[in-house]
CSV table of C-alpha atoms and ligand atoms in Angstrom, one decimal:
chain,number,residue,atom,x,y,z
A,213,UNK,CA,0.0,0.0,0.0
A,214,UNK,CA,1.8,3.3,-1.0
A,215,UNK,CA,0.9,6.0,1.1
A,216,UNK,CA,1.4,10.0,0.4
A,217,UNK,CA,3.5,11.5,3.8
A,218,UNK,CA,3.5,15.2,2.9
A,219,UNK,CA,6.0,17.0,5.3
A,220,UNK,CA,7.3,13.7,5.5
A,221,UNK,CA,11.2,14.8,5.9
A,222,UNK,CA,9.8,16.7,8.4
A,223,UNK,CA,10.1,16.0,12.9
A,224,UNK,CA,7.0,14.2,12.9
A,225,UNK,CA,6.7,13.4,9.4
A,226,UNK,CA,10.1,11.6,9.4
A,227,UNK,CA,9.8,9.1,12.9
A,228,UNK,CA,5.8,8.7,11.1
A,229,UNK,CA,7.6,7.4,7.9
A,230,UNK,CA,10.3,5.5,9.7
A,231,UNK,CA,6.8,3.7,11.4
A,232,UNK,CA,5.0,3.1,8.3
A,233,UNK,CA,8.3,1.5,6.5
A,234,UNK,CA,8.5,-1.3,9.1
A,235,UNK,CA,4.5,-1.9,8.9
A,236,UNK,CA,5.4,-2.7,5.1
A,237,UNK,CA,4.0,0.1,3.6
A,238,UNK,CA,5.6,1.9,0.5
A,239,UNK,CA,6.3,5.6,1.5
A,240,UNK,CA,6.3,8.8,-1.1
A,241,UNK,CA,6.7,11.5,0.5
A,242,UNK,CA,6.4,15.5,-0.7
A,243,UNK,CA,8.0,18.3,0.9
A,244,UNK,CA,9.5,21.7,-0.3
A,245,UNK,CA,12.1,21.4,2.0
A,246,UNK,CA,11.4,24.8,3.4
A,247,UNK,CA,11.8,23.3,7.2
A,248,UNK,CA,13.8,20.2,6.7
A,249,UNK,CA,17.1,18.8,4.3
A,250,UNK,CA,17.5,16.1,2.0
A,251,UNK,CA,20.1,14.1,3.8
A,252,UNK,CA,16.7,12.7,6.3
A,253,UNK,CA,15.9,11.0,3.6
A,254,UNK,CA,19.1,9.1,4.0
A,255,UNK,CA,18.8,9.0,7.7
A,256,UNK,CA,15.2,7.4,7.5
A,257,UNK,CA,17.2,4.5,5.2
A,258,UNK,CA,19.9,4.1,7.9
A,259,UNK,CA,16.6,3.2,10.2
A,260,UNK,CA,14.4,1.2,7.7
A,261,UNK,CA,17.2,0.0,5.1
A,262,UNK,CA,14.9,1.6,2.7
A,263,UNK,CA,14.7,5.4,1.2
A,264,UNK,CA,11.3,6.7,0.5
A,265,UNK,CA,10.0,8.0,-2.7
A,266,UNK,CA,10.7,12.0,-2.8
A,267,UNK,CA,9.1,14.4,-4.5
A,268,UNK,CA,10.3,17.8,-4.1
A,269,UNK,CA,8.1,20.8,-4.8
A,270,UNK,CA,5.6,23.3,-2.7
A,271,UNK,CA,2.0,22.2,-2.5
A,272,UNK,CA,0.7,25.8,-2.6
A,273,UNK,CA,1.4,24.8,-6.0
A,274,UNK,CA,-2.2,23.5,-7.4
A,275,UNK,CA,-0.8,23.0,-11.0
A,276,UNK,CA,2.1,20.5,-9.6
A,277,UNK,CA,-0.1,18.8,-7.0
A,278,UNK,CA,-2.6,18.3,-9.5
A,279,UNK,CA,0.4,16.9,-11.9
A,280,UNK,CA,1.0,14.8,-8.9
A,281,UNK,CA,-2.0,13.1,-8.1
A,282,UNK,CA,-2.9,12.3,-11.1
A,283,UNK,CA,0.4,10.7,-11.7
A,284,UNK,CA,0.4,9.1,-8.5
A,285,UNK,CA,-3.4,7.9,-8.2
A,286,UNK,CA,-2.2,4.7,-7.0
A,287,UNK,CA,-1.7,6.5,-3.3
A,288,UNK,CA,-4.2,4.7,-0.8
A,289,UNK,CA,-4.0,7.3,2.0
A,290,UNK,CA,-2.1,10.9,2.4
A,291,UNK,CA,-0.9,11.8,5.6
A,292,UNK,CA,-0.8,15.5,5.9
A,293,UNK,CA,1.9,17.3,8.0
A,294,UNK,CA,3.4,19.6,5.6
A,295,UNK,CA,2.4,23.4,7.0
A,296,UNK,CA,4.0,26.2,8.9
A,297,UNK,CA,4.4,25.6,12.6
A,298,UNK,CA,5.5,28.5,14.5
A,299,UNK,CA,3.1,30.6,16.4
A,300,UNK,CA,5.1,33.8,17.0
A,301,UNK,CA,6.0,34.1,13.1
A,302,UNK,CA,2.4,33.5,12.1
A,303,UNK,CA,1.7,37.0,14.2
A,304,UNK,CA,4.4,38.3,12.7
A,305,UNK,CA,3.7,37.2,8.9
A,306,UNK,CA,-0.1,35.9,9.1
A,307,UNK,CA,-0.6,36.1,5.5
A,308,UNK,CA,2.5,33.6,4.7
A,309,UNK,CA,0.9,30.8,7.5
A,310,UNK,CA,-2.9,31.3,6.1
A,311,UNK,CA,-1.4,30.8,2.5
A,312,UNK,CA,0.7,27.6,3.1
A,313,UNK,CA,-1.6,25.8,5.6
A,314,UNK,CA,-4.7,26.7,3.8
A,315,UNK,CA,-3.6,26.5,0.2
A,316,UNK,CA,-1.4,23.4,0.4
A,317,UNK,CA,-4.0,21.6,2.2
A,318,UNK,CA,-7.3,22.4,-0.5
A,319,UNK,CA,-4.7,21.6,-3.0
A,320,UNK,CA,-4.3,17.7,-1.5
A,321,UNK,CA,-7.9,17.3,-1.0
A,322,UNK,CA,-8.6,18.3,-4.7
A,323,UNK,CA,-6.3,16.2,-5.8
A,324,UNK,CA,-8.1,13.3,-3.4
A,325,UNK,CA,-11.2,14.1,-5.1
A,326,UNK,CA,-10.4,14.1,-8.4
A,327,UNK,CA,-8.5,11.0,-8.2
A,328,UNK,CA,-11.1,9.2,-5.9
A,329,UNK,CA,-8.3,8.8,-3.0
A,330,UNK,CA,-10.3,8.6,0.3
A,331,UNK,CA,-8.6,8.7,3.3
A,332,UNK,CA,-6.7,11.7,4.9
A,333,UNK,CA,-5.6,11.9,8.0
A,334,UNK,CA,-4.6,15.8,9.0
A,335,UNK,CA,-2.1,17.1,11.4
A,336,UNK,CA,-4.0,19.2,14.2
A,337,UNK,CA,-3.3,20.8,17.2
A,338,UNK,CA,-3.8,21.3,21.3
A,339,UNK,CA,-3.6,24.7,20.3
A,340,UNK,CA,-7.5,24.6,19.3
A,341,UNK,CA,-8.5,24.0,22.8
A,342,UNK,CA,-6.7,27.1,23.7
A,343,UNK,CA,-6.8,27.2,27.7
A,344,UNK,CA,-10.2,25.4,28.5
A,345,UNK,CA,-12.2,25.5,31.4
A,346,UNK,CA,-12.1,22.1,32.3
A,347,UNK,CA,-9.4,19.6,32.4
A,348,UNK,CA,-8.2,17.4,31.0
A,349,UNK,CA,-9.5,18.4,27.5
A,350,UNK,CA,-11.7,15.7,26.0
A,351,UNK,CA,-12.5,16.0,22.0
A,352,UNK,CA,-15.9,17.9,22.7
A,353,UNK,CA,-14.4,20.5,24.5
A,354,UNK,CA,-15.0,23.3,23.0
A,355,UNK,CA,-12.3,24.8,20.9
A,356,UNK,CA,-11.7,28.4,21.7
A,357,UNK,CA,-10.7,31.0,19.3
A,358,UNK,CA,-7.3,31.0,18.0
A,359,UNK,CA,-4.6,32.8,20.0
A,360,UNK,CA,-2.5,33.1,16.9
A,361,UNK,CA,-3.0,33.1,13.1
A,362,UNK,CA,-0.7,29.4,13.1
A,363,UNK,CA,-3.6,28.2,15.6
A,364,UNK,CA,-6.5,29.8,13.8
A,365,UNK,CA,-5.5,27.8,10.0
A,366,UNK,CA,-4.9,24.4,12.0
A,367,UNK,CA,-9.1,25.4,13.3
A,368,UNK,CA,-10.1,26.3,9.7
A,369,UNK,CA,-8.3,23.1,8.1
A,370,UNK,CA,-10.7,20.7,10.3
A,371,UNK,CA,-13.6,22.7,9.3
A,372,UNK,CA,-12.5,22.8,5.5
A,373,UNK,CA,-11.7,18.8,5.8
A,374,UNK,CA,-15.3,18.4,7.6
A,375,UNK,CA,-17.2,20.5,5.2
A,376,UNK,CA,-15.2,18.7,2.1
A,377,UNK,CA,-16.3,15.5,3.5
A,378,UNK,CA,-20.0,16.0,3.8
A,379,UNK,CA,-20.6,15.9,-0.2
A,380,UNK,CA,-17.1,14.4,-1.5
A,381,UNK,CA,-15.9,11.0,-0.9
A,382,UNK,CA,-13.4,12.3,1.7
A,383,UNK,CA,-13.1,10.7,5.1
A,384,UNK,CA,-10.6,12.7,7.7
A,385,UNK,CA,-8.9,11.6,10.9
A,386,UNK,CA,-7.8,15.0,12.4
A,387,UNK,CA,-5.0,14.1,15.3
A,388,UNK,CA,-4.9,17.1,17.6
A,389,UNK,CA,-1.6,16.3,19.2
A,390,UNK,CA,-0.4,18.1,22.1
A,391,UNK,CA,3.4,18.2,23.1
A,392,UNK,CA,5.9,15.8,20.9
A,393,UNK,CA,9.6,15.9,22.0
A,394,UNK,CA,12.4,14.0,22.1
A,395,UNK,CA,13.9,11.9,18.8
A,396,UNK,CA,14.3,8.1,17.3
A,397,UNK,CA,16.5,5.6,19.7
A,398,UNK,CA,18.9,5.6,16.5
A,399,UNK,CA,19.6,9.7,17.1
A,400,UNK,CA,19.5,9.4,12.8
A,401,UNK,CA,16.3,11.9,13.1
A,402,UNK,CA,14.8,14.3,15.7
A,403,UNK,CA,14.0,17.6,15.2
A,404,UNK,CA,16.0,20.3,13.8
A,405,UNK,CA,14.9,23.8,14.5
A,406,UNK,CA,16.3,26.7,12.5
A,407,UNK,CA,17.7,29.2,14.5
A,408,UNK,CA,16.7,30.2,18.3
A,409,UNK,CA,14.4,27.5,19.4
A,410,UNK,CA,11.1,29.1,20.9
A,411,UNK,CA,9.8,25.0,22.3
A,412,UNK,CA,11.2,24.1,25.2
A,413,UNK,CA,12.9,20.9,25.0
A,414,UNK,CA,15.2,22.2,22.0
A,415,UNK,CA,16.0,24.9,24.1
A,416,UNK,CA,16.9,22.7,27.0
A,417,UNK,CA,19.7,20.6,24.9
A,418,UNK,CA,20.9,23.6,23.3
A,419,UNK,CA,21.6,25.0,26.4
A,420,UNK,CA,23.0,22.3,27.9
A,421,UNK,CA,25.4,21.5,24.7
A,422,UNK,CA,26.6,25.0,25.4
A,423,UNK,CA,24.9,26.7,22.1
A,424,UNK,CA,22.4,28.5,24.9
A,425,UNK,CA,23.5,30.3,28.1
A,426,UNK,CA,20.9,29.4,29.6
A,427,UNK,CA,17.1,28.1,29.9
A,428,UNK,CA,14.8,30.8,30.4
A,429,UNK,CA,11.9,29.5,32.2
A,430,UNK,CA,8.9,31.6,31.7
A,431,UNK,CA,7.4,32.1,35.1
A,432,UNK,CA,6.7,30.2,38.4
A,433,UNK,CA,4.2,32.2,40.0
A,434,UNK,CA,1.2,30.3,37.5
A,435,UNK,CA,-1.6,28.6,39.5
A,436,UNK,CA,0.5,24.9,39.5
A,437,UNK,CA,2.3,22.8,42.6
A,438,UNK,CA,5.4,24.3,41.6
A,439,UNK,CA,4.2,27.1,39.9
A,440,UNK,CA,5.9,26.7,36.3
A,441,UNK,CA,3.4,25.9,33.2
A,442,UNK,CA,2.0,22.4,32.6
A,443,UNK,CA,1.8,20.6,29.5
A,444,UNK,CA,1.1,17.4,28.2
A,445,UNK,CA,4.7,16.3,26.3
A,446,UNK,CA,4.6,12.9,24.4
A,447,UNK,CA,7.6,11.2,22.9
A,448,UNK,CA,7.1,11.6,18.6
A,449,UNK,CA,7.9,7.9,18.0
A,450,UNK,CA,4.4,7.6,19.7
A,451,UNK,CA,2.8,9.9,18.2
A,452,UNK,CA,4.4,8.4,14.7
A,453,UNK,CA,2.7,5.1,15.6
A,454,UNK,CA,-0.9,6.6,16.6
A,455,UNK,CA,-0.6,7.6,12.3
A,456,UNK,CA,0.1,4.5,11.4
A,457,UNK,CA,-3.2,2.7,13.1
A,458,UNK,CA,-5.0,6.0,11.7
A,459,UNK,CA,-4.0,4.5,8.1
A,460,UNK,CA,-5.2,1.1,9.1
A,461,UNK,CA,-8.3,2.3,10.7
A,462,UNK,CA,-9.2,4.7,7.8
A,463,UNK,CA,-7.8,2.3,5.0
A,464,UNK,CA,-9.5,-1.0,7.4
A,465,UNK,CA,-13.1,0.8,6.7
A,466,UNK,CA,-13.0,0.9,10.5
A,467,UNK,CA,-14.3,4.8,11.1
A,468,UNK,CA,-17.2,5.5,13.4
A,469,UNK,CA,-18.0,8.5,11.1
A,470,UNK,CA,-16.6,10.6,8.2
A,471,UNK,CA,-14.6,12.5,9.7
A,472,UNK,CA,-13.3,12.0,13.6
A,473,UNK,CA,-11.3,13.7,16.1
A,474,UNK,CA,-8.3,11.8,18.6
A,475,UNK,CA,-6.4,13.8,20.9
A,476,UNK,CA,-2.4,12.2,21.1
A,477,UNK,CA,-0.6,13.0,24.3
A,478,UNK,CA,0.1,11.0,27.3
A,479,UNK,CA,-3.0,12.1,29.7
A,480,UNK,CA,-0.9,13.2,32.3
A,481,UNK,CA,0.6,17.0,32.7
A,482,UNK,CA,4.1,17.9,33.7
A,483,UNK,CA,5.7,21.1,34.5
A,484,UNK,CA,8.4,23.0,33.3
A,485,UNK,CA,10.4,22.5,36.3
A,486,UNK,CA,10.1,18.7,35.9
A,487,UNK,CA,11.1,18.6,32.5
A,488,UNK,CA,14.5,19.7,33.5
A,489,UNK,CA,14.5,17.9,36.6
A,490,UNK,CA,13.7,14.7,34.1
A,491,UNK,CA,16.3,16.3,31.9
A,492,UNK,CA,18.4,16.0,34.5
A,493,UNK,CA,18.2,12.7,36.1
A,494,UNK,CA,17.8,10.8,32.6
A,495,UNK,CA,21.3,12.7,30.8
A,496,UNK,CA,23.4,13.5,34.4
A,497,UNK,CA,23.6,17.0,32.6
A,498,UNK,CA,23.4,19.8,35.0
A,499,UNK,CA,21.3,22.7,33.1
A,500,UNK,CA,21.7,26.4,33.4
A,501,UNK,CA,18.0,27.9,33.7
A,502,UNK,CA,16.8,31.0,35.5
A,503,UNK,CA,13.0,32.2,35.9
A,504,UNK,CA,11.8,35.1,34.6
A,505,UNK,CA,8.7,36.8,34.1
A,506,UNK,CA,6.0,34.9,32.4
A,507,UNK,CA,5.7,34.5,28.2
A,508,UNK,CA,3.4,36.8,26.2
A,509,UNK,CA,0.4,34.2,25.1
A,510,UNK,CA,1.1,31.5,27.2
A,511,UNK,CA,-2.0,29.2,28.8
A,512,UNK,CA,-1.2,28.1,32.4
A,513,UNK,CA,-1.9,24.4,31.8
A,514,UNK,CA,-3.4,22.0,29.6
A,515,UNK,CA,-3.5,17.9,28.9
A,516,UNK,CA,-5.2,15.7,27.4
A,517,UNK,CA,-8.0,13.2,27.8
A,518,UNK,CA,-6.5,10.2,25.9
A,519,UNK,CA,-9.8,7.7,26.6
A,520,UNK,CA,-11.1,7.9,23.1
A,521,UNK,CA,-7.8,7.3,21.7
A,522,UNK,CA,-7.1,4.5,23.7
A,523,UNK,CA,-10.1,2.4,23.1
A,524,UNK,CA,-11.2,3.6,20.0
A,525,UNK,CA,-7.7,3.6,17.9
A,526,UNK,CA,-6.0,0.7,20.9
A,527,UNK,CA,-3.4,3.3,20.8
A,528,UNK,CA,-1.4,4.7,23.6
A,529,UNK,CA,1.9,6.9,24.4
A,530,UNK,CA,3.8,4.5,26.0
A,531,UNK,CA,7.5,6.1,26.5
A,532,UNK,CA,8.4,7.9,29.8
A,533,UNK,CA,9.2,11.6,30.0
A,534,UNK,CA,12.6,10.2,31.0
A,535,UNK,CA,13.1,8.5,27.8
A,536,UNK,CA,11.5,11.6,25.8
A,537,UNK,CA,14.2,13.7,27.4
A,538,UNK,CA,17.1,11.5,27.1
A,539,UNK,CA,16.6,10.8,23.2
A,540,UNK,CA,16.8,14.5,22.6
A,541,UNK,CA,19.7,14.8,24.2
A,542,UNK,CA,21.4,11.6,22.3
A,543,UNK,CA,20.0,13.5,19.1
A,544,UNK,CA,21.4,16.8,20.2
A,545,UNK,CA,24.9,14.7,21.0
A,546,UNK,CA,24.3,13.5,17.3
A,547,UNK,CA,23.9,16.5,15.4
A,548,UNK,CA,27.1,18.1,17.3
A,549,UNK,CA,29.1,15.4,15.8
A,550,UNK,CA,28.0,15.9,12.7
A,551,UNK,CA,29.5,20.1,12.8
B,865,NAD,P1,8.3,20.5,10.5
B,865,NAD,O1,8.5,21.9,10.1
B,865,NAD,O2,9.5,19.7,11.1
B,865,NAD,O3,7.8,19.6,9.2
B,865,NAD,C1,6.9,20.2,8.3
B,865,NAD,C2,7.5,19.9,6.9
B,865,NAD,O4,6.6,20.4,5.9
B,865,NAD,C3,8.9,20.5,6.7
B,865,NAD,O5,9.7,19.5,6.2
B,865,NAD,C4,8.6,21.6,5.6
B,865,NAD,O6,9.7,21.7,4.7
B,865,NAD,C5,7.4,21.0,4.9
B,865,NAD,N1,6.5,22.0,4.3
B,865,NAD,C6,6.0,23.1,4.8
B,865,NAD,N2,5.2,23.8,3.9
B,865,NAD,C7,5.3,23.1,2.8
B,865,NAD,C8,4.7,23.2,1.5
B,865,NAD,N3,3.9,24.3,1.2
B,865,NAD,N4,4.9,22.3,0.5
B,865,NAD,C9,5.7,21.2,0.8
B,865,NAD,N5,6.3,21.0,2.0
B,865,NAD,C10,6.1,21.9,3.0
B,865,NAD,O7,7.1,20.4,11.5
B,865,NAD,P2,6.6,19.2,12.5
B,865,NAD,O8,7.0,19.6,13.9
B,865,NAD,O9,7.1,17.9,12.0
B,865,NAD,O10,5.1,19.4,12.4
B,865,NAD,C11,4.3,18.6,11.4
B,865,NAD,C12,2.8,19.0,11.5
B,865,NAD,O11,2.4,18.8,12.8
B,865,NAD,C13,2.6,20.5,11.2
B,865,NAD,O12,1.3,20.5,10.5
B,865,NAD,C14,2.4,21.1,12.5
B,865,NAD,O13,1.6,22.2,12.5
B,865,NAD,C15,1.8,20.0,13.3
B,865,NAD,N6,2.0,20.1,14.8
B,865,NAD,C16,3.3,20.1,15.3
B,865,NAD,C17,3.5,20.2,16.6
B,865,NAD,C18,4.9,20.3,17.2
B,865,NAD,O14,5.0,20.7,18.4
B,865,NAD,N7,5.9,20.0,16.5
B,865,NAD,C19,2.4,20.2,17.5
B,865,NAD,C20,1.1,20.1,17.0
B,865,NAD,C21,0.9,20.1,15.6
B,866,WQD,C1,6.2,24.6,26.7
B,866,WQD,C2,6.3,25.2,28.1
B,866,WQD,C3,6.7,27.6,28.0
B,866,WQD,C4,10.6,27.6,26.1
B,866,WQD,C5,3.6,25.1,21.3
B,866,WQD,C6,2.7,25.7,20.3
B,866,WQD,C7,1.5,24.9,20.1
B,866,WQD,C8,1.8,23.5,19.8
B,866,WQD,C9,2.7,22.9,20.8
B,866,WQD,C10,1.9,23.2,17.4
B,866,WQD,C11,5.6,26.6,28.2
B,866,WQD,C12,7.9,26.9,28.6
B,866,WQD,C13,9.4,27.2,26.7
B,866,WQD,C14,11.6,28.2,26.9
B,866,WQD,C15,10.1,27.9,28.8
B,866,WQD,N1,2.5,23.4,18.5
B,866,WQD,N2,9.2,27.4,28.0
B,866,WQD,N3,11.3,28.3,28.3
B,866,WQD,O1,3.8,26.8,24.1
B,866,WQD,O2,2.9,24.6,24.9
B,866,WQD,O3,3.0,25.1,22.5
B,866,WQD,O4,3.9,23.7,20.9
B,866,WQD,O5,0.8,23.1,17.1
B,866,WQD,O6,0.7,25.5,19.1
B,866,WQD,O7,2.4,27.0,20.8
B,866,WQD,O8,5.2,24.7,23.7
B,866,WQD,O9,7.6,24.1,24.0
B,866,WQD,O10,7.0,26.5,23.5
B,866,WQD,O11,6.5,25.6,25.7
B,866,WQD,O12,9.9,28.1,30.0
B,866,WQD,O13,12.6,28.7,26.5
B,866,WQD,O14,7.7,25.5,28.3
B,866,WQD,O15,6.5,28.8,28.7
B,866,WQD,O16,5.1,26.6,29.5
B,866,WQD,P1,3.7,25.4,23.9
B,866,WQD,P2,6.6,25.3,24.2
């Protein structure tokens, strides 16, 4: 079965493809290589022992996308990642994140249609929960609206993919993930951020590699035990393999309806302080961090409620925040060799 990763040389789109390569599938994956290089593709082979089928070119494009559907009708499912990720440059440049992450994706879902391919599951986001009332956030809880322009096209794509569905033959699984750090055991791929890293977790290994004084933490006066932000961080090689039983599930004929809704994150919320406490323990690195006043935007806390994604896909996050924390340092370690 040859599935379509777009993005797919990507941080999540890379451990996703890694995961569909040893389920047997055949990977093809397109990306403009605007956030990501080449030399993954050769780093997913060193994994798998096999390099996916690349296309390069920008799927804001809707001549080429068309070219490329209708050249490669044979896909049975796309997996869509590729999009703009960063929520202070969205404020910054909203036009550039509404055109990439709304164009690219009508583009894929016209192709889909006119070359009767069904199944799309969609990259989505915690973000569209924005801070909720109640925790932990369960798919029905209402999603608030958008803090940022980046959260406000990942809340339009589900409502373009559920409003494409109702008259086309178009079935969407829209995974609204929440935290993913850390890298592959092989430290071949992990993430690669350009320039100063606004998550945290790149942050912390930069610092501690010596790139970064230190680790800013943004407030510890919030409304938490120890009064630093909580999140809900999952390891990526989970969330790659949650995409992999979306395929089955979607390909399997296995949906409840035409289009549903999984959150992917552990369930359980951790602080920043016990991040790089866990940073701590799992590498024996001592990190430089000092608090400062809180960040402009950020929600106080927020995880997920993972029920419906355990029972209903039989998936869950399975890898400790120690092992999250140590891969990115191994990855980290990896890519300073490589300099
Ligand atoms: P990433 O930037 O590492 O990967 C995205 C890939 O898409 C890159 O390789 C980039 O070159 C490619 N791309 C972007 N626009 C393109 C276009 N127009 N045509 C072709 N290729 C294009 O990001 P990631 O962290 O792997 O995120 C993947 C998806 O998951 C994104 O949709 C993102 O919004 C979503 N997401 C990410 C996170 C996170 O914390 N990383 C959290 C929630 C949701
Ligand atoms: C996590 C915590 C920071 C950096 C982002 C996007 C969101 C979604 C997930 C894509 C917060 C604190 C961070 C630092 C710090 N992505 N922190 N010092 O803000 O939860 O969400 O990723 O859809 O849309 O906004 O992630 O990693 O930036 O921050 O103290 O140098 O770490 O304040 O509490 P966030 P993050």
């Amino acid at each position: 079965m040859k599935i379509l990763v777009t993005g797919g040389t990507g941080y999540i789109g890379s451990h996703t493809v890694v995961e569909l390569q040893a389920k047997g599938y055949e990977v093809i994956i397109v990306d403009n290589l605007s956030n990501s290089s080449i030399e993954v593709l050769d780093n997913i082979a060193r994994i798998s022992g096999k390099k996916p089928l690349f296309e390069k070119f920008d799927l804001t494009d809707p001549e080429k996308t068309a070219a490329f559907f209708k050249l490669h009708n044979d896909i049975q499912a796309v997996i869509h990642f590729a999009a703009f990720k960063a929520v202070g440059e969205s404020v910054e440049f909203p036009l550039m994140y509404y055109r990439n992450n709304l164009i690219s994706l009508i583009n894929i879902l016209q192709g889909m249609v006119d070359n009767n391919i069904r199944d799309l599951v969609f990259s989505s986001s915690c973000t569209v929960y924005g801070q909720p009332e109640q925790l932990p956030a369960r798919e029905d809880t209402p999603v608030q609206k958008a803090a940022s322009p980046y959260g406000n096209t990942k809340q339009v794509c589900e409502e373009i993919i559920t409003d494409t569905s109702i008259t086309a033959n178009i079935r969407g699984i829209l995974l609204r993930y929440f935290n993913p750090i850390g890298a592959h055991e092989s430290a071949f791929i992990g993430e690669l951020p350009l320039g100063v890293p606004n998550c945290l977790m790149p942050y912390i290994t930069q610092t501690a590699i010596g790139k970064r004084p230190f680790l800013r933490v943004w407030g510890d006066d919030y409304d938490t035990p120890d009064g630093t932000a909580i999140r809900d961080y999952l390891h990526v090689v989970d969330l790659a393999k949650a995409h992999v039983i979306a395929v089955e599930r979607m390909t399997g004929g296995n949906c409840k309806e035409k289009v549903e809704v999984f959150n992917l994150g552990t369930g359980k919320g951790m602080s920043v302080l016990e991040v790089i406490n866990s940073f701590e323990r799992s590498t024996g690195v001592k990190l430089n961090y000092e608090i400062m006043e809180r960040r402009a935007g950020d929600i106080v806390k927020v995880w997920a409620d993972t029920d419906y994604a355990n029972k209903e896909l039989g998936w869950k996050a399975e890898k400790t925040l120690d092992e999250m924390t140590s891969s990115a340092w191994k990855w980290e370690l990896a890519l300073a060799k490589k300099k």
